[in-house]
Amino acid sequence: MKLCAKRAHLALILVAMSCALLVPSETRAVPIDDKATPGALKGVQPTAPSVPVQGQDPFSNVTVMLGTELQRGSWRKACSIAADALARGEQNVDALGVFGMCAALRNDQAAATPAMQRLREIEVPPYYALMTEGILQLRSGAAEKANATFASVLKSRPADPLALYFGGEAQHQLKRDAQAIASFKSVLKRWPDHAPALASAARAAAQDA
C-alpha cells in the first residue's frame, strides 16, 4: 500500500510539472491557514479524484474551494482538493502550490522538492515556492532559516496570513514568544476563526506567562 501511495503521489507531481500554462497570478486566491497544526498533517496522502456533480465544471471553482477550506483551517480538505485538481490535469497554480505545501507539512521532500522547483519556474514573484521551502525548513528544525524565509514572503506580501502564521510557529520554536503571539494575532485580524492561530497564540501566551 505504501508503494502504491508513493507512486500515486509522484504521478501527481509529474502531472503538475507537465503544465506549460497556469492560471494568471491575478486570478489566484491568497492561500489561507489550517484548522490543524502542521504536525497533524503527517501521513496525509492525495486522494483519488472525486466525481464532479453532474453538469458542474470541475475546473472552475478549484481556487475558490481551496481558499474556502484553507480559510476555515481545513488543511486535509485543501490537500485533497489540490491533489484531485492535479490528478485531473488542471493547470492551476494554487493547486500546485497547496500540493507543495501539503507535502512540506508531511516533511515529504520527495514530493515537495519537484513541486517547489516547478513553482519557482512559474511564479513571479515567488510565493508558494517560498512557503513550501519555509515549511520544509520549519519541519526540519531550521527555525531561524524558516523565519527568514517567511519574512521574505512578507516583504512582497505584507500581512499575508499564511506567512504570518508559519512565521509565528518559527518564532515560537526560537523562544520568541512575544513576536509569535503578535504574528498569530495578526493572522486573526484577517481570519478571526482561524483555529491554529487561536490555539498557537494561547499556547505561546501560556508559555510566556
PDB file of C-alpha atoms in Angstrom:
ATOM      1  CA  MET A   1       0.000   0.000   0.000  1.00  0.00           C
ATOM      2  CA  LYS A   2       2.797   2.411   0.851  1.00  0.00           C
ATOM      3  CA  LEU A   3       4.446   1.777  -2.523  1.00  0.00           C
ATOM      4  CA  CYS A   4       1.163   2.362  -4.345  1.00  0.00           C
ATOM      5  CA  ALA A   5       0.557   5.565  -2.432  1.00  0.00           C
ATOM      6  CA  LYS A   6       4.050   6.810  -3.210  1.00  0.00           C
ATOM      7  CA  ARG A   7       3.666   6.028  -6.899  1.00  0.00           C
ATOM      8  CA  ALA A   8       0.344   7.847  -6.994  1.00  0.00           C
ATOM      9  CA  HIS A   9       1.950  10.725  -5.156  1.00  0.00           C
ATOM     10  CA  LEU A  10       4.794  11.050  -7.637  1.00  0.00           C
ATOM     11  CA  ALA A  11       2.390  10.664 -10.539  1.00  0.00           C
ATOM     12  CA  LEU A  12       0.527  13.737  -9.370  1.00  0.00           C
ATOM     13  CA  ILE A  13       3.750  15.700  -9.259  1.00  0.00           C
ATOM     14  CA  LEU A  14       4.562  14.645 -12.820  1.00  0.00           C
ATOM     15  CA  VAL A  15       1.130  15.812 -13.910  1.00  0.00           C
ATOM     16  CA  ALA A  16       1.737  19.166 -12.283  1.00  0.00           C
ATOM     17  CA  MET A  17       5.202  19.554 -13.771  1.00  0.00           C
ATOM     18  CA  SER A  18       3.860  18.895 -17.252  1.00  0.00           C
ATOM     19  CA  CYS A  19       1.703  22.026 -17.124  1.00  0.00           C
ATOM     20  CA  ALA A  20       3.051  24.613 -19.546  1.00  0.00           C
ATOM     21  CA  LEU A  21       0.478  27.270 -18.759  1.00  0.00           C
ATOM     22  CA  LEU A  22      -1.050  28.140 -15.430  1.00  0.00           C
ATOM     23  CA  VAL A  23      -3.772  30.408 -14.140  1.00  0.00           C
ATOM     24  CA  PRO A  24      -2.524  34.036 -14.232  1.00  0.00           C
ATOM     25  CA  SER A  25      -1.356  35.383 -10.888  1.00  0.00           C
ATOM     26  CA  GLU A  26      -4.107  37.988 -10.737  1.00  0.00           C
ATOM     27  CA  THR A  27      -6.723  35.198 -10.537  1.00  0.00           C
ATOM     28  CA  ARG A  28      -5.146  33.470  -7.562  1.00  0.00           C
ATOM     29  CA  ALA A  29      -6.721  33.424  -4.166  1.00  0.00           C
ATOM     30  CA  VAL A  30      -4.469  34.235  -1.247  1.00  0.00           C
ATOM     31  CA  PRO A  31      -3.909  30.889   0.456  1.00  0.00           C
ATOM     32  CA  ILE A  32      -5.187  30.587   3.961  1.00  0.00           C
ATOM     33  CA  ASP A  33      -4.162  28.661   7.020  1.00  0.00           C
ATOM     34  CA  ASP A  34      -5.310  25.442   8.558  1.00  0.00           C
ATOM     35  CA  LYS A  35      -7.502  24.101  11.295  1.00  0.00           C
ATOM     36  CA  ALA A  36      -4.900  21.512  12.160  1.00  0.00           C
ATOM     37  CA  THR A  37      -1.401  22.320  13.257  1.00  0.00           C
ATOM     38  CA  PRO A  38       1.405  21.351  10.835  1.00  0.00           C
ATOM     39  CA  GLY A  39       2.185  18.142  12.713  1.00  0.00           C
ATOM     40  CA  ALA A  40      -1.387  16.958  12.318  1.00  0.00           C
ATOM     41  CA  LEU A  41      -0.864  16.526   8.585  1.00  0.00           C
ATOM     42  CA  LYS A  42       1.778  13.832   8.874  1.00  0.00           C
ATOM     43  CA  GLY A  43       0.680  10.906   6.749  1.00  0.00           C
ATOM     44  CA  VAL A  44      -1.883  12.778   4.651  1.00  0.00           C
ATOM     45  CA  GLN A  45      -1.888  11.299   1.177  1.00  0.00           C
ATOM     46  CA  PRO A  46      -3.504  12.549  -2.053  1.00  0.00           C
ATOM     47  CA  THR A  47      -6.910  11.033  -2.634  1.00  0.00           C
ATOM     48  CA  ALA A  48      -8.290   9.584  -5.837  1.00  0.00           C
ATOM     49  CA  PRO A  49     -10.037  12.175  -8.000  1.00  0.00           C
ATOM     50  CA  SER A  50     -13.586  12.762  -6.801  1.00  0.00           C
ATOM     51  CA  VAL A  51     -16.506  12.558  -9.217  1.00  0.00           C
ATOM     52  CA  PRO A  52     -17.854  16.053 -10.020  1.00  0.00           C
ATOM     53  CA  VAL A  53     -21.550  16.813  -9.661  1.00  0.00           C
ATOM     54  CA  GLN A  54     -23.376  16.275 -12.936  1.00  0.00           C
ATOM     55  CA  GLY A  55     -23.319  19.421 -15.032  1.00  0.00           C
ATOM     56  CA  GLN A  56     -20.700  21.106 -12.853  1.00  0.00           C
ATOM     57  CA  ASP A  57     -17.424  22.287 -14.305  1.00  0.00           C
ATOM     58  CA  PRO A  58     -14.831  20.554 -12.080  1.00  0.00           C
ATOM     59  CA  PHE A  59     -12.140  23.091 -13.004  1.00  0.00           C
ATOM     60  CA  SER A  60     -13.958  26.376 -12.416  1.00  0.00           C
ATOM     61  CA  ASN A  61     -14.001  26.594  -8.639  1.00  0.00           C
ATOM     62  CA  VAL A  62     -10.783  24.949  -7.505  1.00  0.00           C
ATOM     63  CA  THR A  63      -9.138  28.197  -6.409  1.00  0.00           C
ATOM     64  CA  VAL A  64     -12.293  29.276  -4.586  1.00  0.00           C
ATOM     65  CA  MET A  65     -12.659  25.883  -2.891  1.00  0.00           C
ATOM     66  CA  LEU A  66      -9.029  25.898  -1.845  1.00  0.00           C
ATOM     67  CA  GLY A  67      -9.375  29.373  -0.396  1.00  0.00           C
ATOM     68  CA  THR A  68     -12.529  28.423   1.486  1.00  0.00           C
ATOM     69  CA  GLU A  69     -11.065  25.293   3.050  1.00  0.00           C
ATOM     70  CA  LEU A  70      -7.787  26.966   3.923  1.00  0.00           C
ATOM     71  CA  GLN A  71      -9.596  29.902   5.441  1.00  0.00           C
ATOM     72  CA  ARG A  72     -11.564  27.506   7.591  1.00  0.00           C
ATOM     73  CA  GLY A  73      -8.292  25.895   8.534  1.00  0.00           C
ATOM     74  CA  SER A  74      -9.152  22.588   6.867  1.00  0.00           C
ATOM     75  CA  TRP A  75      -5.748  21.545   5.546  1.00  0.00           C
ATOM     76  CA  ARG A  76      -6.814  17.968   4.951  1.00  0.00           C
ATOM     77  CA  LYS A  77      -9.664  19.023   2.666  1.00  0.00           C
ATOM     78  CA  ALA A  78      -7.474  21.579   0.928  1.00  0.00           C
ATOM     79  CA  CYS A  79      -4.815  18.961   0.282  1.00  0.00           C
ATOM     80  CA  SER A  80      -7.390  16.594  -1.195  1.00  0.00           C
ATOM     81  CA  ILE A  81      -8.835  19.327  -3.423  1.00  0.00           C
ATOM     82  CA  ALA A  82      -5.357  20.218  -4.693  1.00  0.00           C
ATOM     83  CA  ALA A  83      -4.454  16.587  -5.361  1.00  0.00           C
ATOM     84  CA  ASP A  84      -7.745  15.987  -7.151  1.00  0.00           C
ATOM     85  CA  ALA A  85      -7.206  19.016  -9.385  1.00  0.00           C
ATOM     86  CA  LEU A  86      -3.696  17.944 -10.356  1.00  0.00           C
ATOM     87  CA  ALA A  87      -4.840  14.373 -10.992  1.00  0.00           C
ATOM     88  CA  ARG A  88      -7.449  15.764 -13.413  1.00  0.00           C
ATOM     89  CA  GLY A  89      -4.695  17.657 -15.201  1.00  0.00           C
ATOM     90  CA  GLU A  90      -5.937  21.071 -14.177  1.00  0.00           C
ATOM     91  CA  GLN A  91      -3.428  23.866 -14.814  1.00  0.00           C
ATOM     92  CA  ASN A  92      -3.884  25.776 -11.585  1.00  0.00           C
ATOM     93  CA  VAL A  93      -1.002  27.348  -9.687  1.00  0.00           C
ATOM     94  CA  ASP A  94      -2.989  27.359  -6.436  1.00  0.00           C
ATOM     95  CA  ALA A  95      -3.499  23.606  -6.669  1.00  0.00           C
ATOM     96  CA  LEU A  96       0.194  23.022  -7.286  1.00  0.00           C
ATOM     97  CA  GLY A  97       1.138  25.468  -4.525  1.00  0.00           C
ATOM     98  CA  VAL A  98      -1.142  23.899  -1.939  1.00  0.00           C
ATOM     99  CA  PHE A  99       0.041  20.449  -3.006  1.00  0.00           C
ATOM    100  CA  GLY A 100       3.649  21.540  -2.432  1.00  0.00           C
ATOM    101  CA  MET A 101       2.844  22.985   0.986  1.00  0.00           C
ATOM    102  CA  CYS A 102       0.957  19.836   1.967  1.00  0.00           C
ATOM    103  CA  ALA A 103       3.960  17.726   1.006  1.00  0.00           C
ATOM    104  CA  ALA A 104       6.194  20.035   3.050  1.00  0.00           C
ATOM    105  CA  LEU A 105       3.867  19.764   6.054  1.00  0.00           C
ATOM    106  CA  ARG A 106       4.267  15.993   5.853  1.00  0.00           C
ATOM    107  CA  ASN A 107       8.021  16.575   5.532  1.00  0.00           C
ATOM    108  CA  ASP A 108       7.797  14.639   2.256  1.00  0.00           C
ATOM    109  CA  GLN A 109      10.779  16.093   0.433  1.00  0.00           C
ATOM    110  CA  ALA A 110      10.427  13.640  -2.472  1.00  0.00           C
ATOM    111  CA  ALA A 111       7.131  15.309  -3.384  1.00  0.00           C
ATOM    112  CA  ALA A 112       7.771  18.825  -2.106  1.00  0.00           C
ATOM    113  CA  THR A 113      11.078  19.407  -3.901  1.00  0.00           C
ATOM    114  CA  PRO A 114       9.909  18.934  -7.526  1.00  0.00           C
ATOM    115  CA  ALA A 115       6.737  20.905  -6.778  1.00  0.00           C
ATOM    116  CA  MET A 116       8.853  23.719  -5.353  1.00  0.00           C
ATOM    117  CA  GLN A 117      11.149  23.665  -8.370  1.00  0.00           C
ATOM    118  CA  ARG A 118       8.206  23.860 -10.757  1.00  0.00           C
ATOM    119  CA  LEU A 119       6.695  26.709  -8.741  1.00  0.00           C
ATOM    120  CA  ARG A 120       9.955  28.658  -8.975  1.00  0.00           C
ATOM    121  CA  GLU A 121       9.689  28.437 -12.755  1.00  0.00           C
ATOM    122  CA  ILE A 122       6.159  29.795 -12.967  1.00  0.00           C
ATOM    123  CA  GLU A 123       5.763  32.253 -10.073  1.00  0.00           C
ATOM    124  CA  VAL A 124       6.835  35.874 -10.388  1.00  0.00           C
ATOM    125  CA  PRO A 125       7.452  36.863  -7.680  1.00  0.00           C
ATOM    126  CA  PRO A 126       7.751  33.527  -5.871  1.00  0.00           C
ATOM    127  CA  TYR A 127       5.143  32.837  -3.223  1.00  0.00           C
ATOM    128  CA  TYR A 128       4.141  29.194  -2.941  1.00  0.00           C
ATOM    129  CA  ALA A 129       7.720  28.115  -3.641  1.00  0.00           C
ATOM    130  CA  LEU A 130       8.980  30.185  -0.716  1.00  0.00           C
ATOM    131  CA  MET A 131       6.171  28.990   1.535  1.00  0.00           C
ATOM    132  CA  THR A 132       6.980  25.376   0.689  1.00  0.00           C
ATOM    133  CA  GLU A 133      10.674  26.000   1.330  1.00  0.00           C
ATOM    134  CA  GLY A 134       9.956  27.687   4.660  1.00  0.00           C
ATOM    135  CA  ILE A 135       7.675  24.887   5.831  1.00  0.00           C
ATOM    136  CA  LEU A 136      10.328  22.309   4.936  1.00  0.00           C
ATOM    137  CA  GLN A 137      12.867  24.306   6.933  1.00  0.00           C
ATOM    138  CA  LEU A 138      10.462  24.522   9.857  1.00  0.00           C
ATOM    139  CA  ARG A 139       9.768  20.796   9.802  1.00  0.00           C
ATOM    140  CA  SER A 140      13.497  20.023   9.687  1.00  0.00           C
ATOM    141  CA  GLY A 141      14.176  22.144  12.765  1.00  0.00           C
ATOM    142  CA  ALA A 142      15.841  25.042  10.934  1.00  0.00           C
ATOM    143  CA  ALA A 143      13.581  27.624  12.580  1.00  0.00           C
ATOM    144  CA  GLU A 144      15.924  30.574  12.007  1.00  0.00           C
ATOM    145  CA  LYS A 145      16.071  29.895   8.268  1.00  0.00           C
ATOM    146  CA  ALA A 146      12.320  29.329   8.172  1.00  0.00           C
ATOM    147  CA  ASN A 147      11.667  32.618   9.946  1.00  0.00           C
ATOM    148  CA  ALA A 148      13.868  34.436   7.408  1.00  0.00           C
ATOM    149  CA  THR A 149      12.062  32.733   4.513  1.00  0.00           C
ATOM    150  CA  PHE A 150       8.618  33.721   5.781  1.00  0.00           C
ATOM    151  CA  ALA A 151       9.907  37.265   6.416  1.00  0.00           C
ATOM    152  CA  SER A 152      10.973  37.454   2.770  1.00  0.00           C
ATOM    153  CA  VAL A 153       7.428  36.482   1.744  1.00  0.00           C
ATOM    154  CA  LEU A 154       6.034  39.269   3.917  1.00  0.00           C
ATOM    155  CA  LYS A 155       8.252  41.814   2.172  1.00  0.00           C
ATOM    156  CA  SER A 156       6.373  41.283  -1.070  1.00  0.00           C
ATOM    157  CA  ARG A 157       3.032  40.334   0.504  1.00  0.00           C
ATOM    158  CA  PRO A 158       2.649  42.321   3.738  1.00  0.00           C
ATOM    159  CA  ALA A 159       0.195  40.859   6.246  1.00  0.00           C
ATOM    160  CA  ASP A 160      -0.096  37.591   4.327  1.00  0.00           C
ATOM    161  CA  PRO A 161      -1.799  35.333   6.900  1.00  0.00           C
ATOM    162  CA  LEU A 162      -0.080  32.147   5.802  1.00  0.00           C
ATOM    163  CA  ALA A 163       3.393  33.675   6.096  1.00  0.00           C
ATOM    164  CA  LEU A 164       2.436  35.274   9.410  1.00  0.00           C
ATOM    165  CA  TYR A 165       1.141  32.007  10.829  1.00  0.00           C
ATOM    166  CA  PHE A 166       4.130  29.884   9.899  1.00  0.00           C
ATOM    167  CA  GLY A 167       6.451  32.746  10.805  1.00  0.00           C
ATOM    168  CA  GLY A 168       4.812  32.705  14.226  1.00  0.00           C
ATOM    169  CA  GLU A 169       5.455  28.984  14.518  1.00  0.00           C
ATOM    170  CA  ALA A 170       9.114  29.582  13.652  1.00  0.00           C
ATOM    171  CA  GLN A 171       9.335  32.385  16.225  1.00  0.00           C
ATOM    172  CA  HIS A 172       7.777  30.106  18.830  1.00  0.00           C
ATOM    173  CA  GLN A 173      10.407  27.459  18.133  1.00  0.00           C
ATOM    174  CA  LEU A 174      13.030  30.164  18.589  1.00  0.00           C
ATOM    175  CA  LYS A 175      11.532  31.058  22.019  1.00  0.00           C
ATOM    176  CA  ARG A 176      10.496  34.481  20.714  1.00  0.00           C
ATOM    177  CA  ASP A 177       7.015  34.132  22.118  1.00  0.00           C
ATOM    178  CA  ALA A 178       6.159  37.843  22.178  1.00  0.00           C
ATOM    179  CA  GLN A 179       6.841  38.020  18.431  1.00  0.00           C
ATOM    180  CA  ALA A 180       4.991  34.755  17.860  1.00  0.00           C
ATOM    181  CA  ILE A 181       1.903  35.997  19.711  1.00  0.00           C
ATOM    182  CA  ALA A 182       1.949  39.209  17.653  1.00  0.00           C
ATOM    183  CA  SER A 183       2.153  37.155  14.449  1.00  0.00           C
ATOM    184  CA  PHE A 184      -0.745  34.923  15.454  1.00  0.00           C
ATOM    185  CA  LYS A 185      -2.853  37.943  16.422  1.00  0.00           C
ATOM    186  CA  SER A 186      -2.133  39.484  13.032  1.00  0.00           C
ATOM    187  CA  VAL A 187      -3.442  36.309  11.401  1.00  0.00           C
ATOM    188  CA  LEU A 188      -6.618  36.546  13.486  1.00  0.00           C
ATOM    189  CA  LYS A 189      -7.254  40.081  12.263  1.00  0.00           C
ATOM    190  CA  ARG A 190      -7.714  38.627   8.789  1.00  0.00           C
ATOM    191  CA  TRP A 191      -9.150  35.267   9.796  1.00  0.00           C
ATOM    192  CA  PRO A 192     -10.776  35.511  13.231  1.00  0.00           C
ATOM    193  CA  ASP A 193     -11.963  31.891  13.114  1.00  0.00           C
ATOM    194  CA  HIS A 194      -8.540  30.520  12.275  1.00  0.00           C
ATOM    195  CA  ALA A 195      -8.223  27.695  14.782  1.00  0.00           C
ATOM    196  CA  PRO A 196      -4.458  27.076  14.563  1.00  0.00           C
ATOM    197  CA  ALA A 197      -3.639  30.729  15.176  1.00  0.00           C
ATOM    198  CA  LEU A 198      -6.058  30.808  18.110  1.00  0.00           C
ATOM    199  CA  ALA A 199      -4.539  27.660  19.587  1.00  0.00           C
ATOM    200  CA  SER A 200      -0.951  28.713  18.905  1.00  0.00           C
ATOM    201  CA  ALA A 201      -1.499  32.185  20.384  1.00  0.00           C
ATOM    202  CA  ALA A 202      -2.947  30.661  23.549  1.00  0.00           C
ATOM    203  CA  ARG A 203      -0.096  28.164  23.778  1.00  0.00           C
ATOM    204  CA  ALA A 204       2.569  30.805  23.288  1.00  0.00           C
ATOM    205  CA  ALA A 205       0.878  33.139  25.797  1.00  0.00           C
ATOM    206  CA  ALA A 206       0.753  30.379  28.404  1.00  0.00           C
ATOM    207  CA  GLN A 207       4.428  29.612  27.974  1.00  0.00           C
ATOM    208  CA  ASP A 208       5.317  33.311  28.006  1.00  0.00           C
ATOM    209  CA  ALA A 209       3.440  33.911  31.257  1.00  0.00           C
TER     210      ALA A 209
END
